[in-house]
Amino acid sequence: MDRIIIRGGKRLEGRVPISGAKNAALTLLPCAILTDQPLTLSNLPRLADVDGFGHLMNGLGISTSIAGAKRKGVVGRAMTLKAETIVSTTAPYDMVRKMRASILVLGPLLAREGEATVSLPGGCAIGNRPIDLHLKALEALGADIEMTAGYVRATAPGGRLSGGRIVFPIVSVGATENALMAAALARGESVIENAAREPEIADLCRCLVAMGAEIEGIGTERLIVQGKDSLHGADYRVMPDRIEAGSYACAAGITGGDLLLEGANADDMGAILSGLSEAGLQVTHEAGGIRVKADGPLRPLSLSTAPYPGFPTDMQAQFMAMLALANGTSVLTETIFENRYMHVPELARMGADIQVHGRTAIVKGVEKLTGAPVMATDLRASMSLILAGLAAEGTTEVLRVYHLDRGYERLEEKLSAVGADIERDGEG
Ligand code: UD1
């Protein structure tokens, strides 16, 4: 299995191209199910999860063709998906288990074919993560839901969903996405209350509109969808990855560096950029991107994760690694997922001083971190170990690199280009 080896202590400086957003890509790909015409998505990141989703779509009978994948150094690529006919309406256990986002085919399959069967995702490294809100939303659009042998089977009476009112008791990104895609082809009007406002949801809405959908309230917590009898093909460019950009910003912070995050969109990154400034980094908006520059010692801060526009749970681990070297004590609170501190014992092995009490982590800044072999069990936790390794004295070996490959495009290449001493070893 591959591992990443980092010899720490190098100051990072230069330009890092920001890729298309993984979480936007994973909800834009299933939009192709909603039409028999081609949907072309450009600026798609080259990630294991995107490839995995492509395979899931192939299994449903949707053709995928990729342009630009082979050219070295190209950031992003385009994929054309065409769902002329759907040959299967089942997302099998093996796909859903490996990639939770597979659940996002449920809404569009049900809307297009009047039925869909999707495996229950099961437990996952960062918490329990049920799908009850996805199912309740589809029921509000008229679906009948049955559970059999670890699978959810949803059917639309008479073969078509009807518009309805969906009121989410808590904010869910995935459930809002499934609801939107389903409502786009339902008969009549749907209203989604307490919708997630993550920028990836607005990206999904804009893609659906480009395909002929009618959606009001984009970017707000109340979305109104006028269902259409059919949608058409479109060309759509995936938004930049705000979490990737935030992760590289932390790399600038933790190494005392100066990075221009090329193509990052500051409008989507309010809470992340405020956190960086509060931690003592200089954040400036420049033509072509956001520049993050260290300016004296890192300062401690208090952060609590929350749905957008709050501070994203997907940035908690990376900030924690950075704050492990701050000049004082930080308090981080995780409110979204119950088991999202699995990087803490690994950071502690590198010398970090972190105490977890329930959902709160107290991070006492230390003078230095030291390299060690470490492993993590989820994507963002793995990135926090990479960040710690970039700043640590000595050599850090990060195992289970496949987590990183799910969400960071060309990680070693991007970090080496700005001065990191990092390599991948395939023999580990
Ligand atoms: C998405 C993101 C993930 C991010 C998360 C929160 C993708 C592919 N993944 O995940 O990177 O960390 O948003 O910003 O976009 N919940 C329920 N019932 C449900 C659904 C969710 O109780 O049916 C709970 C979850 O357990 C969690 C909270 O709602 O506590 C938010 O989860 P949700 O926003 O749904 O996360 P995902 O869409 O899975």
Coordinates of C-alpha atoms and ligand atoms in Angstrom, one line a residue:
M1 CA 0.0 0.0 0.0
D2 CA 1.3 3.5 -0.8
R3 CA 2.6 5.9 1.8
I4 CA 3.6 9.5 1.8
I5 CA 7.0 10.5 3.2
I6 CA 7.6 14.1 4.3
R7 CA 10.8 15.6 5.5
G8 CA 9.4 18.5 7.4
G9 CA 10.6 22.1 8.2
K10 CA 10.5 23.6 4.7
R11 CA 8.8 27.0 4.3
L12 CA 6.2 26.8 1.5
E13 CA 6.1 29.6 -1.1
G14 CA 4.5 30.0 -4.5
R15 CA 1.3 29.2 -6.3
V16 CA -1.0 26.3 -5.8
P17 CA -3.7 25.7 -8.4
I18 CA -7.0 24.8 -6.8
S19 CA -9.0 22.0 -8.3
G20 CA -12.7 21.6 -8.9
A21 CA -14.6 20.8 -5.8
K22 CA -15.0 17.1 -4.9
N23 CA -18.3 17.6 -3.0
A24 CA -19.8 19.6 -5.9
A25 CA -18.6 17.0 -8.4
L26 CA -20.3 14.2 -6.5
T27 CA -23.6 15.9 -6.7
L28 CA -23.3 17.2 -10.3
L29 CA -22.4 13.7 -11.7
P30 CA -25.8 12.2 -10.7
C31 CA -27.6 15.1 -12.4
A32 CA -26.9 13.3 -15.7
I33 CA -29.5 10.7 -14.6
L34 CA -32.2 13.4 -15.0
T35 CA -31.9 13.7 -18.8
D36 CA -31.4 11.5 -21.8
Q37 CA -29.2 14.2 -23.3
P38 CA -25.4 14.6 -22.7
L39 CA -24.2 16.5 -19.6
T40 CA -20.6 17.7 -19.8
L41 CA -18.9 18.7 -16.6
S42 CA -15.6 20.5 -16.8
N43 CA -13.0 21.3 -14.2
L44 CA -13.8 17.9 -12.6
P45 CA -11.0 17.0 -10.2
R46 CA -9.0 13.8 -10.8
L47 CA -9.9 11.9 -7.7
A48 CA -10.6 8.3 -6.7
D49 CA -14.2 9.3 -5.6
V50 CA -15.0 10.9 -9.0
D51 CA -13.7 7.8 -10.8
G52 CA -15.7 5.6 -8.4
F53 CA -18.9 7.7 -9.1
G54 CA -18.2 7.3 -12.8
H55 CA -18.2 3.5 -12.4
L56 CA -21.4 3.6 -10.4
M57 CA -23.0 5.6 -13.2
N58 CA -21.7 3.1 -15.8
G59 CA -23.4 0.3 -13.8
L60 CA -26.7 2.1 -14.2
G61 CA -26.2 2.2 -18.0
I62 CA -24.9 5.8 -18.3
S63 CA -22.0 6.3 -20.7
T64 CA -19.1 8.4 -19.5
S65 CA -16.3 9.8 -21.6
I66 CA -13.4 11.8 -20.4
A67 CA -11.4 14.5 -22.1
G68 CA -8.1 15.9 -21.0
A69 CA -7.3 13.1 -18.5
K70 CA -4.0 12.1 -19.9
R71 CA -2.3 15.4 -20.3
K72 CA 0.3 15.8 -17.5
G73 CA 0.0 19.0 -15.4
V74 CA -3.6 19.7 -16.5
V75 CA -5.8 20.8 -13.7
G76 CA -9.2 19.4 -14.1
R77 CA -10.8 17.5 -17.0
A78 CA -14.2 17.2 -18.6
M79 CA -16.5 14.3 -18.5
T80 CA -19.5 13.8 -20.7
L81 CA -22.2 11.6 -19.3
K82 CA -25.2 10.4 -21.3
A83 CA -28.1 8.5 -19.7
E84 CA -29.9 7.6 -22.9
T85 CA -31.6 4.7 -21.2
I86 CA -31.2 3.6 -17.6
V87 CA -30.5 -0.2 -17.5
S88 CA -30.4 -0.6 -13.7
T89 CA -32.0 1.4 -10.9
T90 CA -29.8 -0.2 -8.1
A91 CA -26.8 1.2 -6.4
P92 CA -25.2 -1.9 -4.9
Y93 CA -23.7 -2.4 -1.4
D94 CA -20.2 -2.5 -2.6
M95 CA -20.3 0.9 -4.2
V96 CA -22.3 2.6 -1.4
R97 CA -20.0 1.1 1.3
K98 CA -16.9 2.5 -0.4
M99 CA -18.4 5.9 -1.3
R100 CA -21.3 7.2 0.8
A101 CA -22.1 9.9 -1.8
S102 CA -23.5 7.0 -3.9
I103 CA -26.7 7.7 -2.0
L104 CA -27.1 10.7 -4.3
V105 CA -28.3 8.6 -7.2
L106 CA -31.5 7.8 -5.2
G107 CA -33.4 11.0 -5.9
P108 CA -32.6 11.3 -9.6
L109 CA -33.2 7.6 -10.3
L110 CA -36.5 7.8 -8.6
A111 CA -37.5 11.0 -10.4
R112 CA -36.5 9.6 -13.8
E113 CA -37.5 6.0 -13.6
G114 CA -40.2 6.0 -10.8
E115 CA -38.1 3.6 -8.7
A116 CA -34.7 3.2 -7.2
T117 CA -32.9 0.7 -4.9
V118 CA -29.9 1.9 -2.9
S119 CA -27.9 0.0 -0.3
L120 CA -27.9 1.5 3.1
P121 CA -24.4 3.0 3.6
G122 CA -23.8 1.5 7.1
G123 CA -21.4 3.0 9.6
C124 CA -18.6 5.3 8.6
A125 CA -15.4 6.5 10.1
I126 CA -16.6 9.9 11.1
G127 CA -19.9 8.9 12.8
N128 CA -23.1 7.2 12.4
R129 CA -24.4 9.2 9.4
P130 CA -28.0 8.0 8.9
I131 CA -30.0 8.7 5.7
D132 CA -33.4 9.2 7.3
L133 CA -33.6 12.8 6.1
H134 CA -33.0 11.8 2.5
L135 CA -35.9 9.3 2.8
K136 CA -38.3 11.7 4.5
A137 CA -37.7 14.3 1.8
L138 CA -38.5 11.8 -0.9
E139 CA -41.6 10.7 1.0
A140 CA -42.8 14.3 1.0
L141 CA -42.6 14.1 -2.8
G142 CA -44.9 11.1 -2.8
A143 CA -42.4 8.2 -2.7
D144 CA -43.1 4.9 -1.0
I145 CA -40.1 3.6 0.9
E146 CA -39.4 0.0 1.9
M147 CA -36.4 -1.5 3.6
T148 CA -35.3 -4.9 2.6
A149 CA -32.1 -6.8 3.3
G150 CA -29.9 -3.8 3.8
Y151 CA -31.4 -1.9 0.8
V152 CA -33.8 1.0 0.5
R153 CA -36.3 0.7 -2.2
A154 CA -38.2 3.8 -3.2
T155 CA -41.1 3.9 -5.7
A156 CA -43.2 6.7 -7.0
P157 CA -46.9 5.9 -7.3
G158 CA -47.9 6.1 -11.0
G159 CA -44.3 6.3 -11.9
R160 CA -43.8 10.0 -11.1
L161 CA -43.0 12.0 -8.0
S162 CA -45.3 15.0 -7.2
G163 CA -44.2 18.3 -5.8
G164 CA -44.5 18.7 -2.0
R165 CA -43.2 20.6 1.0
I166 CA -40.0 19.3 2.6
V167 CA -39.1 20.7 6.0
F168 CA -35.7 19.5 7.3
P169 CA -35.4 19.4 11.1
I170 CA -31.6 19.7 10.8
V171 CA -29.5 20.9 7.9
S172 CA -28.2 18.1 5.7
V173 CA -26.2 18.8 2.6
G174 CA -26.8 15.3 1.0
A175 CA -30.5 15.2 1.8
T176 CA -31.0 18.7 0.3
E177 CA -29.2 17.6 -2.8
N178 CA -31.3 14.4 -3.2
A179 CA -34.4 16.5 -2.6
L180 CA -33.5 19.1 -5.2
M181 CA -32.7 16.6 -7.9
A182 CA -35.9 14.7 -7.3
A183 CA -38.0 17.8 -7.2
A184 CA -36.6 19.0 -10.6
L185 CA -38.6 16.3 -12.4
A186 CA -41.6 16.0 -10.0
R187 CA -45.0 17.0 -11.1
G188 CA -45.7 20.6 -9.8
E189 CA -44.1 22.8 -7.2
S190 CA -41.8 21.7 -4.3
V191 CA -40.7 23.8 -1.4
I192 CA -37.6 22.9 0.6
E193 CA -37.4 24.6 4.0
N194 CA -34.2 24.7 6.1
A195 CA -32.2 23.7 3.0
A196 CA -28.4 23.5 3.4
R197 CA -26.8 26.7 2.1
E198 CA -23.4 25.2 1.3
P199 CA -21.9 26.7 -1.9
E200 CA -22.0 23.2 -3.4
I201 CA -25.8 23.3 -3.2
A202 CA -25.8 26.6 -5.1
D203 CA -23.5 24.9 -7.7
L204 CA -26.0 22.0 -8.0
C205 CA -28.9 24.5 -8.4
R206 CA -27.0 26.4 -11.2
C207 CA -26.3 23.2 -13.0
L208 CA -30.0 22.1 -12.8
V209 CA -31.0 25.5 -14.1
A210 CA -28.6 25.1 -17.0
M211 CA -30.4 21.8 -17.7
G212 CA -33.8 23.6 -17.8
A213 CA -34.9 23.4 -14.1
E214 CA -36.7 26.3 -12.5
I215 CA -35.4 27.1 -9.0
E216 CA -36.0 30.1 -6.8
G217 CA -34.1 31.1 -3.6
I218 CA -30.7 29.7 -4.7
G219 CA -28.2 30.2 -1.9
T220 CA -30.9 30.6 0.7
E221 CA -32.5 28.2 3.2
R222 CA -35.8 28.1 1.2
L223 CA -35.7 26.6 -2.2
I224 CA -38.7 26.6 -4.5
V225 CA -38.6 24.2 -7.4
Q226 CA -41.1 24.1 -10.3
G227 CA -40.9 20.5 -11.5
K228 CA -40.4 19.9 -15.3
D229 CA -41.6 17.1 -17.5
S230 CA -38.0 16.7 -18.8
L231 CA -34.6 18.4 -18.5
H232 CA -32.0 18.8 -21.2
G233 CA -28.3 18.5 -21.6
A234 CA -25.9 21.2 -20.6
D235 CA -22.2 22.1 -20.2
Y236 CA -21.3 23.0 -16.7
R237 CA -18.1 24.0 -14.9
V238 CA -17.5 22.6 -11.4
M239 CA -16.8 25.3 -8.8
P240 CA -13.4 25.5 -7.1
D241 CA -12.8 23.4 -4.0
R242 CA -13.0 25.6 -1.0
I243 CA -11.9 22.8 1.4
E244 CA -8.8 22.1 -0.7
A245 CA -8.0 25.8 -0.8
G246 CA -8.5 26.1 2.9
S247 CA -6.2 23.1 3.5
Y248 CA -3.4 24.7 1.5
A249 CA -4.0 27.9 3.3
C250 CA -3.3 26.0 6.5
A251 CA -0.1 24.6 4.9
A252 CA 1.0 28.2 4.4
G253 CA 0.2 28.9 8.0
I254 CA 1.9 25.9 9.6
T255 CA 5.1 26.3 7.6
G256 CA 5.4 30.1 8.0
G257 CA 4.9 30.3 4.3
D258 CA 3.3 32.4 1.6
L259 CA 0.9 30.7 -0.9
L260 CA -1.3 32.1 -3.7
L261 CA -4.3 29.7 -3.9
E262 CA -4.9 30.1 -7.6
G263 CA -8.6 30.0 -8.7
A264 CA -9.9 29.9 -5.1
N265 CA -13.2 31.8 -4.6
A266 CA -13.2 34.0 -1.5
D267 CA -17.0 34.4 -1.7
D268 CA -17.4 30.8 -0.7
M269 CA -14.8 30.8 2.1
G270 CA -15.9 33.5 4.6
A271 CA -15.6 31.5 7.8
I272 CA -12.4 29.8 6.7
L273 CA -10.7 33.1 5.8
S274 CA -11.8 34.7 9.0
G275 CA -10.3 31.8 11.0
L276 CA -7.1 32.2 9.1
S277 CA -6.9 35.9 9.8
E278 CA -7.8 35.4 13.4
A279 CA -4.9 32.9 13.6
G280 CA -2.6 35.7 12.6
L281 CA -2.2 35.0 8.8
Q282 CA -2.4 37.7 6.2
V283 CA -5.2 37.0 3.8
T284 CA -5.4 39.1 0.6
H285 CA -7.5 38.9 -2.4
E286 CA -5.4 39.1 -5.5
A287 CA -6.1 38.8 -9.2
G288 CA -6.4 35.1 -9.8
G289 CA -6.8 33.9 -6.3
I290 CA -6.3 34.3 -2.5
R291 CA -2.9 34.9 -1.0
V292 CA -2.2 33.5 2.5
K293 CA 1.0 34.6 4.2
A294 CA 2.4 34.0 7.6
D295 CA 3.0 37.1 9.6
G296 CA 4.6 36.3 13.0
P297 CA 3.6 33.5 15.3
L298 CA 0.3 31.7 14.9
R299 CA -2.4 32.9 17.3
P300 CA -4.8 30.5 19.2
L301 CA -8.5 30.7 18.5
S302 CA -11.9 29.3 19.4
L303 CA -13.8 27.6 16.6
S304 CA -17.1 25.7 16.4
T305 CA -18.1 23.8 13.3
A306 CA -21.6 24.6 11.9
P307 CA -23.5 24.4 8.7
Y308 CA -22.6 27.0 6.1
P309 CA -22.0 29.9 6.4
G310 CA -20.5 28.6 9.7
F311 CA -17.0 27.1 10.0
P312 CA -17.0 23.8 7.9
T313 CA -16.5 20.5 9.7
D314 CA -14.4 19.5 6.7
M315 CA -11.7 22.1 7.9
Q316 CA -11.7 21.2 11.6
A317 CA -8.8 18.7 11.4
Q318 CA -6.6 20.9 9.3
F319 CA -7.0 23.9 11.6
M320 CA -6.3 21.7 14.6
A321 CA -3.0 20.6 13.1
M322 CA -2.1 24.3 12.5
L323 CA -3.2 25.4 16.0
A324 CA -1.1 22.7 17.6
L325 CA 1.8 25.1 16.9
A326 CA 0.0 28.3 17.9
N327 CA 1.2 30.6 20.6
G328 CA -1.5 29.7 23.2
T329 CA -4.5 27.5 23.8
S330 CA -7.3 27.0 21.2
V331 CA -10.7 25.5 21.8
L332 CA -12.4 23.6 18.9
T333 CA -15.9 22.3 19.0
E334 CA -17.3 19.7 16.5
T335 CA -21.1 20.0 16.2
I336 CA -21.8 18.1 13.0
F337 CA -20.2 14.7 13.3
E338 CA -19.8 12.8 16.6
N339 CA -16.6 10.9 15.9
R340 CA -14.5 13.4 14.1
Y341 CA -11.4 13.6 16.3
M342 CA -9.6 10.5 15.1
H343 CA -6.6 12.5 14.1
V344 CA -6.0 13.6 17.7
P345 CA -4.1 10.5 18.9
E346 CA -1.9 10.6 15.7
L347 CA -1.2 14.3 16.2
A348 CA -0.3 13.6 19.8
R349 CA 2.2 11.0 18.6
M350 CA 3.9 13.9 16.8
G351 CA 4.1 15.9 20.0
A352 CA 0.8 17.9 19.9
D353 CA -0.9 18.6 23.2
I354 CA -4.6 18.0 22.6
Q355 CA -7.3 17.0 25.1
V356 CA -10.7 15.9 23.9
H357 CA -13.8 16.3 26.2
G358 CA -16.9 15.1 24.3
R359 CA -17.3 17.4 21.3
T360 CA -14.6 19.9 22.4
A361 CA -10.9 19.7 21.9
I362 CA -8.5 21.8 23.8
V363 CA -5.3 22.4 21.8
K364 CA -2.4 23.8 23.7
G365 CA 0.2 25.1 21.3
V366 CA 3.6 23.5 21.5
E367 CA 7.0 24.7 20.4
K368 CA 7.5 22.0 17.8
L369 CA 6.1 18.8 16.3
T370 CA 8.3 15.8 15.5
G371 CA 8.0 13.4 12.6
A372 CA 6.5 9.9 13.1
P373 CA 4.8 7.2 11.2
V374 CA 1.0 8.0 11.4
M375 CA -2.2 6.8 9.9
A376 CA -5.7 8.2 9.7
T377 CA -9.1 6.9 9.0
D378 CA -10.7 9.6 7.0
L379 CA -9.9 12.1 4.3
R380 CA -9.6 15.4 6.2
A381 CA -7.9 13.7 9.2
S382 CA -5.2 12.4 6.7
M383 CA -4.7 16.0 5.5
S384 CA -4.1 17.2 9.1
L385 CA -1.3 14.7 9.4
I386 CA 0.2 15.9 6.1
L387 CA 0.1 19.4 7.5
A388 CA 1.7 18.4 10.8
G389 CA 4.4 16.5 8.8
L390 CA 5.2 19.6 6.7
A391 CA 6.0 21.5 9.9
A392 CA 7.5 18.7 12.0
E393 CA 11.2 18.2 12.7
G394 CA 12.4 15.0 11.0
T395 CA 10.5 12.5 8.8
T396 CA 6.8 11.7 8.8
E397 CA 5.3 8.7 7.1
V398 CA 1.6 8.9 6.4
L399 CA 0.0 5.5 5.8
R400 CA -3.4 4.7 4.2
V401 CA -2.8 7.3 1.4
Y402 CA -6.0 6.1 -0.3
H403 CA -8.0 8.4 1.9
L404 CA -6.1 11.4 0.5
D405 CA -6.5 10.2 -3.1
R406 CA -10.3 10.4 -2.5
G407 CA -10.1 14.2 -2.1
Y408 CA -6.8 15.8 -2.9
E409 CA -5.8 16.0 -6.6
R410 CA -2.0 15.6 -7.2
L411 CA -1.2 16.4 -3.6
E412 CA 2.5 15.6 -3.6
E413 CA 2.9 17.4 -6.9
K414 CA 1.2 20.5 -5.7
L415 CA 3.2 20.6 -2.4
S416 CA 6.6 19.8 -4.0
A417 CA 6.1 22.6 -6.5
V418 CA 5.9 25.1 -3.6
G419 CA 9.0 23.7 -1.8
A420 CA 7.8 20.8 0.3
D421 CA 10.0 17.7 0.6
I422 CA 7.4 15.1 0.0
E423 CA 7.2 11.9 -2.0
R424 CA 5.0 8.9 -2.4
D425 CA 6.4 5.5 -1.9
G426 CA 4.5 2.6 -3.5
E427 CA 6.4 -0.1 -1.5
G428 CA 5.1 0.7 2.0
Ligands
UD1_1 C1 -21.6 16.4 3.2 C2 -20.2 16.4 2.7 C3 -19.1 16.2 3.8 C4 -19.4 17.3 4.9 C5 -20.8 17.3 5.3 C6 -21.1 18.4 6.3 C7 -20.4 15.5 0.4 C8 -20.1 14.3 -0.5 N1 -20.0 15.3 1.7 O1 -21.8 15.1 3.8 O2 -17.8 16.3 3.2 O3 -18.6 17.0 6.0 O4 -21.7 17.5 4.2 O5 -20.8 19.7 5.7 O6 -20.8 16.5 0.0 N2 -27.9 13.5 9.1 C9 -28.9 12.8 9.6 N3 -29.8 12.1 8.7 C10 -29.6 12.2 7.4 C11 -28.5 12.9 6.8 C12 -27.7 13.6 7.7 O7 -29.1 12.7 10.8 O8 -30.4 11.6 6.6 C13 -26.9 14.2 10.0 C14 -25.5 13.7 9.9 O9 -25.3 12.5 10.7 C15 -24.7 14.9 10.3 C16 -25.5 16.0 9.8 O10 -26.8 15.5 9.6 O11 -24.7 14.9 11.8 C17 -25.0 16.7 8.6 O12 -24.7 15.7 7.6 P1 -24.9 16.0 6.0 O13 -24.9 17.5 5.8 O14 -26.0 15.2 5.5 O15 -23.5 15.5 5.5 P2 -23.3 14.7 4.1 O16 -24.2 15.2 3.1 O17 -23.2 13.2 4.4

